[in-house]
mmCIF file of C-alpha atoms in Angstrom:
data_model
loop_
_atom_site.group_PDB
_atom_site.id
_atom_site.type_symbol
_atom_site.label_atom_id
_atom_site.label_comp_id
_atom_site.label_asym_id
_atom_site.label_seq_id
_atom_site.Cartn_x
_atom_site.Cartn_y
_atom_site.Cartn_z
ATOM 1 C CA MET A 15 -29.610 -11.810 -2.049
ATOM 2 C CA ASN A 16 -29.637 -8.317 -3.542
ATOM 3 C CA SER A 17 -28.903 -8.594 -7.294
ATOM 4 C CA THR A 18 -27.939 -4.920 -7.646
ATOM 5 C CA PRO A 19 -24.138 -4.465 -7.620
ATOM 6 C CA ILE A 20 -22.758 -2.347 -4.808
ATOM 7 C CA TYR A 21 -19.317 -2.019 -6.418
ATOM 8 C CA GLU A 22 -18.477 -2.196 -10.121
ATOM 9 C CA ALA A 23 -15.544 -1.881 -12.487
ATOM 10 C CA ARG A 24 -16.354 -1.102 -16.102
ATOM 11 C CA GLY A 25 -13.864 -1.262 -18.960
ATOM 12 C CA ILE A 26 -10.801 -0.876 -16.738
ATOM 13 C CA VAL A 27 -7.523 -0.447 -18.608
ATOM 14 C CA ARG A 28 -4.122 -0.355 -16.893
ATOM 15 C CA SER A 29 -0.708 -0.477 -18.518
ATOM 16 C CA PHE A 30 2.786 -0.654 -17.064
ATOM 17 C CA GLY A 31 5.108 0.512 -19.806
ATOM 18 C CA SER A 32 4.508 -1.765 -22.763
ATOM 19 C CA VAL A 33 2.663 -4.353 -20.653
ATOM 20 C CA ARG A 34 -1.123 -4.003 -20.664
ATOM 21 C CA ALA A 35 -2.219 -5.680 -17.419
ATOM 22 C CA LEU A 36 -5.920 -4.875 -17.859
ATOM 23 C CA GLN A 37 -7.572 -4.568 -21.254
ATOM 24 C CA GLY A 38 -11.107 -3.392 -20.554
ATOM 25 C CA ALA A 39 -11.825 -5.502 -17.474
ATOM 26 C CA ASP A 40 -15.293 -5.604 -15.906
ATOM 27 C CA PHE A 41 -16.217 -6.775 -12.423
ATOM 28 C CA ASP A 42 -19.030 -6.398 -9.908
ATOM 29 C CA VAL A 43 -19.944 -7.556 -6.422
ATOM 30 C CA ARG A 44 -23.315 -7.557 -4.685
ATOM 31 C CA PRO A 45 -24.211 -7.103 -1.009
ATOM 32 C CA GLY A 46 -24.183 -10.336 0.999
ATOM 33 C CA GLU A 47 -22.463 -12.215 -1.820
ATOM 34 C CA VAL A 48 -19.116 -13.973 -2.165
ATOM 35 C CA SER A 49 -17.754 -13.131 -5.614
ATOM 36 C CA ALA A 50 -14.657 -15.118 -6.536
ATOM 37 C CA LEU A 51 -12.103 -13.602 -8.892
ATOM 38 C CA ILE A 52 -9.971 -16.240 -10.579
ATOM 39 C CA GLY A 53 -7.481 -16.404 -13.419
ATOM 40 C CA ASP A 54 -4.057 -17.714 -14.296
ATOM 41 C CA ASN A 55 -0.893 -15.874 -13.262
ATOM 42 C CA GLY A 56 -0.719 -12.613 -15.192
ATOM 43 C CA ALA A 57 -4.472 -12.482 -15.839
ATOM 44 C CA GLY A 58 -4.726 -9.097 -14.089
ATOM 45 C CA LYS A 59 -6.366 -10.079 -10.808
ATOM 46 C CA SER A 60 -3.931 -8.281 -8.495
ATOM 47 C CA THR A 61 -3.934 -5.128 -10.621
ATOM 48 C CA LEU A 62 -7.738 -4.997 -10.649
ATOM 49 C CA VAL A 63 -7.920 -5.504 -6.885
ATOM 50 C CA ARG A 64 -5.322 -2.803 -6.245
ATOM 51 C CA ILE A 65 -7.375 -0.377 -8.350
ATOM 52 C CA LEU A 66 -10.620 -1.227 -6.555
ATOM 53 C CA ALA A 67 -8.812 -0.936 -3.197
ATOM 54 C CA GLY A 68 -7.551 2.561 -4.072
ATOM 55 C CA ALA A 69 -3.889 1.496 -4.193
ATOM 56 C CA ASP A 70 -3.595 2.111 -7.952
ATOM 57 C CA THR A 71 -5.432 4.172 -10.557
ATOM 58 C CA PRO A 72 -6.740 3.012 -13.953
ATOM 59 C CA ASP A 73 -5.677 4.533 -17.250
ATOM 60 C CA GLU A 74 -9.207 4.179 -18.588
ATOM 61 C CA GLY A 75 -12.567 2.911 -17.420
ATOM 62 C CA GLU A 76 -15.036 3.654 -14.659
ATOM 63 C CA ILE A 77 -15.547 2.585 -11.062
ATOM 64 C CA ARG A 78 -19.063 2.806 -9.622
ATOM 65 C CA PHE A 79 -20.017 2.551 -5.960
ATOM 66 C CA GLU A 80 -23.656 2.244 -4.909
ATOM 67 C CA GLY A 81 -24.648 3.216 -8.446
ATOM 68 C CA ALA A 82 -22.594 6.427 -8.693
ATOM 69 C CA PRO A 83 -19.199 7.061 -10.336
ATOM 70 C CA LEU A 84 -16.307 6.943 -7.878
ATOM 71 C CA THR A 85 -12.724 8.156 -8.123
ATOM 72 C CA LEU A 86 -10.246 6.741 -5.618
ATOM 73 C CA THR A 87 -6.950 8.510 -5.031
ATOM 74 C CA ASN A 88 -5.661 6.298 -2.206
ATOM 75 C CA PRO A 89 -6.730 3.371 0.026
ATOM 76 C CA THR A 90 -8.142 5.769 2.611
ATOM 77 C CA ASP A 91 -10.775 6.861 0.086
ATOM 78 C CA ALA A 92 -11.905 3.243 -0.157
ATOM 79 C CA ARG A 93 -11.809 2.627 3.593
ATOM 80 C CA ASP A 94 -13.876 5.759 4.217
ATOM 81 C CA ARG A 95 -16.629 4.089 2.164
ATOM 82 C CA GLY A 96 -16.497 0.808 4.074
ATOM 83 C CA ILE A 97 -14.240 -0.988 1.555
ATOM 84 C CA GLU A 98 -11.429 -3.010 3.127
ATOM 85 C CA THR A 99 -8.713 -5.195 1.607
ATOM 86 C CA VAL A 100 -6.553 -7.985 3.006
ATOM 87 C CA PHE A 101 -3.521 -8.333 0.741
ATOM 88 C CA GLN A 102 -1.325 -11.429 0.732
ATOM 89 C CA ASP A 103 1.283 -9.810 3.002
ATOM 90 C CA LEU A 104 -1.499 -9.238 5.618
ATOM 91 C CA ALA A 105 0.023 -5.864 6.644
ATOM 92 C CA LEU A 106 0.090 -6.843 10.307
ATOM 93 C CA ALA A 107 2.445 -5.074 12.708
ATOM 94 C CA ASN A 108 4.368 -8.089 14.009
ATOM 95 C CA HIS A 109 5.373 -6.516 17.322
ATOM 96 C CA LEU A 110 1.790 -5.613 18.256
ATOM 97 C CA ASN A 111 -0.937 -7.830 19.705
ATOM 98 C CA PRO A 112 -4.249 -8.600 17.911
ATOM 99 C CA ILE A 113 -6.172 -5.726 19.536
ATOM 100 C CA GLN A 114 -3.442 -3.213 18.760
ATOM 101 C CA ASN A 115 -3.387 -4.436 15.158
ATOM 102 C CA MET A 116 -7.151 -4.093 14.875
ATOM 103 C CA TYR A 117 -7.030 -0.448 15.980
ATOM 104 C CA LEU A 118 -3.764 0.495 14.277
ATOM 105 C CA GLY A 119 -4.431 3.891 12.694
ATOM 106 C CA ARG A 120 -7.917 3.909 14.218
ATOM 107 C CA GLU A 121 -7.012 4.330 17.881
ATOM 108 C CA VAL A 122 -9.764 5.529 20.211
ATOM 109 C CA MET A 123 -8.395 8.495 22.124
ATOM 110 C CA ARG A 124 -9.531 9.674 25.531
ATOM 111 C CA PRO A 125 -11.719 12.769 25.536
ATOM 112 C CA GLY A 126 -10.353 16.223 26.183
ATOM 113 C CA ILE A 127 -6.762 17.102 26.898
ATOM 114 C CA LEU A 128 -5.754 13.523 27.700
ATOM 115 C CA GLY A 129 -6.604 12.478 24.164
ATOM 116 C CA ARG A 130 -4.674 15.401 22.737
ATOM 117 C CA LEU A 131 -1.704 14.279 24.823
ATOM 118 C CA GLY A 132 -1.870 10.828 23.254
ATOM 119 C CA PHE A 133 -3.718 8.816 25.911
ATOM 120 C CA MET A 134 -5.923 6.062 24.464
ATOM 121 C CA GLU A 135 -9.051 4.258 25.648
ATOM 122 C CA ARG A 136 -7.205 0.948 25.948
ATOM 123 C CA ALA A 137 -9.855 -0.877 27.976
ATOM 124 C CA LYS A 138 -12.609 0.180 25.573
ATOM 125 C CA MET A 139 -10.572 -0.864 22.531
ATOM 126 C CA ARG A 140 -9.785 -4.233 24.090
ATOM 127 C CA ALA A 141 -13.423 -4.925 25.003
ATOM 128 C CA HIS A 142 -14.686 -3.940 21.554
ATOM 129 C CA GLY A 143 -11.864 -5.826 19.837
ATOM 130 C CA VAL A 144 -12.478 -9.061 21.730
ATOM 131 C CA GLU A 145 -16.188 -8.768 20.947
ATOM 132 C CA ALA A 146 -15.494 -8.143 17.248
ATOM 133 C CA PHE A 147 -13.199 -11.159 16.943
ATOM 134 C CA ALA A 148 -15.723 -13.356 18.788
ATOM 135 C CA SER A 149 -18.697 -12.205 16.701
ATOM 136 C CA LEU A 150 -16.858 -13.209 13.516
ATOM 137 C CA GLY A 151 -15.811 -16.552 14.922
ATOM 138 C CA ALA A 152 -12.103 -15.753 14.771
ATOM 139 C CA THR A 153 -10.462 -17.939 17.400
ATOM 140 C CA VAL A 154 -7.751 -15.778 18.928
ATOM 141 C CA ARG A 155 -5.967 -17.637 21.706
ATOM 142 C CA ASP A 156 -3.788 -14.801 22.955
ATOM 143 C CA PHE A 157 -4.912 -11.181 22.898
ATOM 144 C CA ASP A 158 -1.784 -9.932 24.650
ATOM 145 C CA GLY A 159 1.018 -11.623 22.701
ATOM 146 C CA ALA A 160 2.675 -10.216 19.593
ATOM 147 C CA VAL A 161 1.231 -11.631 16.351
ATOM 148 C CA LEU A 162 4.772 -12.494 15.205
ATOM 149 C CA GLY A 163 4.725 -15.632 17.347
ATOM 150 C CA MET A 164 1.351 -16.867 16.103
ATOM 151 C CA SER A 165 0.609 -19.519 13.500
ATOM 152 C CA GLY A 166 -0.151 -18.700 9.889
ATOM 153 C CA GLY A 167 -3.816 -19.536 10.387
ATOM 154 C CA GLN A 168 -4.066 -17.310 13.455
ATOM 155 C CA ARG A 169 -2.408 -14.410 11.659
ATOM 156 C CA GLN A 170 -4.650 -14.836 8.631
ATOM 157 C CA ALA A 171 -7.772 -14.955 10.819
ATOM 158 C CA ILE A 172 -6.662 -11.806 12.657
ATOM 159 C CA ALA A 173 -6.041 -9.931 9.402
ATOM 160 C CA VAL A 174 -9.402 -10.993 7.928
ATOM 161 C CA ALA A 175 -11.331 -10.278 11.116
ATOM 162 C CA ARG A 176 -9.665 -6.869 11.468
ATOM 163 C CA ALA A 177 -10.738 -5.911 7.952
ATOM 164 C CA ALA A 178 -14.211 -7.352 8.479
ATOM 165 C CA ALA A 179 -14.649 -5.332 11.663
ATOM 166 C CA TRP A 180 -14.272 -2.110 9.655
ATOM 167 C CA ALA A 181 -15.779 -3.211 6.317
ATOM 168 C CA SER A 182 -19.409 -2.132 6.086
ATOM 169 C CA LYS A 183 -19.795 -2.561 2.307
ATOM 170 C CA VAL A 184 -17.091 -4.661 0.602
ATOM 171 C CA ILE A 185 -14.065 -6.695 1.641
ATOM 172 C CA PHE A 186 -11.361 -8.002 -0.719
ATOM 173 C CA LEU A 187 -9.472 -11.125 0.370
ATOM 174 C CA ASP A 188 -6.359 -11.819 -1.704
ATOM 175 C CA GLU A 189 -5.378 -15.512 -1.434
ATOM 176 C CA PRO A 190 -6.552 -15.867 2.195
ATOM 177 C CA THR A 191 -5.940 -19.631 2.303
ATOM 178 C CA ALA A 192 -2.545 -19.678 0.582
ATOM 179 C CA ALA A 193 0.031 -21.711 2.533
ATOM 180 C CA LEU A 194 -2.541 -22.799 5.135
ATOM 181 C CA GLY A 195 -3.269 -26.359 6.226
ATOM 182 C CA VAL A 196 -6.647 -28.061 5.956
ATOM 183 C CA VAL A 197 -7.890 -27.092 9.421
ATOM 184 C CA GLN A 198 -6.657 -23.499 9.114
ATOM 185 C CA THR A 199 -8.227 -23.179 5.656
ATOM 186 C CA LYS A 200 -11.582 -24.353 7.005
ATOM 187 C CA GLY A 201 -11.406 -21.695 9.720
ATOM 188 C CA VAL A 202 -10.784 -18.919 7.208
ATOM 189 C CA LEU A 203 -13.575 -20.124 4.891
ATOM 190 C CA ASP A 204 -15.978 -20.259 7.850
ATOM 191 C CA LEU A 205 -14.979 -16.667 8.573
ATOM 192 C CA VAL A 206 -15.757 -15.714 4.955
ATOM 193 C CA ARG A 207 -19.261 -17.166 5.347
ATOM 194 C CA ARG A 208 -19.852 -15.192 8.542
ATOM 195 C CA ILE A 209 -18.782 -11.963 6.848
ATOM 196 C CA LYS A 210 -21.172 -12.658 3.964
ATOM 197 C CA ASP A 211 -24.004 -13.251 6.435
ATOM 198 C CA THR A 212 -23.567 -9.696 7.772
ATOM 199 C CA GLY A 213 -24.554 -8.337 4.340
ATOM 200 C CA VAL A 214 -21.041 -7.296 3.301
ATOM 201 C CA GLY A 215 -19.965 -8.104 -0.260
ATOM 202 C CA VAL A 216 -16.931 -10.414 -0.183
ATOM 203 C CA VAL A 217 -14.441 -10.656 -3.059
ATOM 204 C CA LEU A 218 -12.317 -13.804 -2.859
ATOM 205 C CA ILE A 219 -9.170 -13.951 -4.995
ATOM 206 C CA SER A 220 -7.834 -17.495 -4.972
ATOM 207 C CA HIS A 221 -6.041 -20.192 -6.950
ATOM 208 C CA SER A 222 -7.779 -22.885 -4.881
ATOM 209 C CA MET A 223 -10.688 -24.075 -6.997
ATOM 210 C CA PRO A 224 -12.169 -26.266 -4.207
ATOM 211 C CA ALA A 225 -12.227 -23.266 -1.840
ATOM 212 C CA VAL A 226 -13.745 -21.051 -4.536
ATOM 213 C CA LEU A 227 -16.512 -23.559 -5.284
ATOM 214 C CA GLU A 228 -17.166 -24.148 -1.582
ATOM 215 C CA VAL A 229 -17.876 -20.568 -0.501
ATOM 216 C CA SER A 230 -18.609 -18.505 -3.626
ATOM 217 C CA ASP A 231 -21.955 -17.474 -5.083
ATOM 218 C CA ARG A 232 -20.581 -16.225 -8.404
ATOM 219 C CA ILE A 233 -17.197 -16.807 -10.012
ATOM 220 C CA HIS A 234 -15.615 -14.215 -12.332
ATOM 221 C CA VAL A 235 -12.877 -15.456 -14.665
ATOM 222 C CA LEU A 236 -10.147 -13.102 -15.890
ATOM 223 C CA ARG A 237 -7.936 -13.950 -18.855
ATOM 224 C CA HIS A 238 -5.410 -11.643 -20.508
ATOM 225 C CA GLY A 239 -6.734 -8.603 -18.635
ATOM 226 C CA ARG A 240 -10.421 -9.118 -19.434
ATOM 227 C CA ARG A 241 -13.358 -10.795 -17.734
ATOM 228 C CA VAL A 242 -14.212 -13.695 -20.025
ATOM 229 C CA ALA A 243 -16.884 -15.479 -17.990
ATOM 230 C CA VAL A 244 -19.132 -15.325 -14.938
ATOM 231 C CA TYR A 245 -20.455 -18.561 -13.457
ATOM 232 C CA GLN A 246 -22.920 -19.440 -10.733
ATOM 233 C CA ALA A 247 -20.776 -21.523 -8.386
ATOM 234 C CA LYS A 248 -23.515 -24.114 -7.892
ATOM 235 C CA ASP A 249 -23.725 -24.722 -11.656
ATOM 236 C CA THR A 250 -20.048 -25.158 -12.538
ATOM 237 C CA ASN A 251 -17.055 -27.347 -11.710
ATOM 238 C CA VAL A 252 -13.255 -27.284 -11.633
ATOM 239 C CA GLU A 253 -12.894 -28.521 -15.207
ATOM 240 C CA GLU A 254 -15.123 -25.792 -16.605
ATOM 241 C CA LEU A 255 -13.371 -23.075 -14.591
ATOM 242 C CA VAL A 256 -9.922 -24.217 -15.651
ATOM 243 C CA GLY A 257 -11.108 -24.351 -19.266
ATOM 244 C CA ALA A 258 -12.318 -20.761 -19.080
ATOM 245 C CA MET A 259 -9.081 -19.631 -17.434
ATOM 246 C CA THR A 260 -6.900 -21.241 -20.085
ATOM 247 C CA GLY A 261 -9.115 -20.501 -23.084
ATOM 248 C CA ALA A 262 -9.856 -24.168 -23.740
ATOM 249 C CA LEU A 263 -13.574 -23.464 -23.234
ATOM 250 C CA ASP A 264 -15.668 -20.472 -24.198
ATOM 251 C CA GLY A 265 -16.854 -18.687 -21.078
ATOM 252 C CA ARG A 266 -20.398 -17.653 -20.317
ATOM 253 C CA GLU A 267 -22.105 -14.853 -18.441
ATOM 254 C CA ASP A 268 -24.514 -16.032 -15.735
ATOM 255 C CA SER A 269 -26.612 -13.431 -13.932
#
């Protein structure tokens, strides 16, 4: 595994009125690594992810991508660099099928005047979409039906696989197993492993300590808007993580 971070946050500060959500937060993720980001409610996880996804801007601090300073003004800036995010609301278009959702905003148009008139390469998009879902192990049972009628696990797998198909550097997954059953959770965690194996850096935000310990390489703990500890997943346990989150235990920095 490459130990050089591909994406970093250094000393990030973000306030909302009198509330200081981030108070000098640090974070980093490496290629081909699952970095978990954990913390109690209000620790600043969502704010940090929104900033790194380009959906919000910090008041202070620095973001570095591939070793160079980076300023993001919107999520498109992040996506253009191969950084994708799956937020908790999934952002799926319920009336569209899985292939249409995968290419939403990225439609492949026909060449020449037909493309300028709005005609798309539907067969090509379908073939590439089916292949992308299959290569990531996302079991999609119906490529033609609207995602509205699909199970929570199916919808989650579609959202994660869609992001993974476009993420070439980093993918953020915000609570991907929330409200899922045991079998559906296993499917999503298997998908996380497959994404990692492609060399993409995966950031997993989760309240599920068993899931975090199962798939993560490193675990970053946020408390009161700061990173207070980094653990190697193989060397820690639920009790130690909860202690760091609550302040009952002093955290540690593991390389």
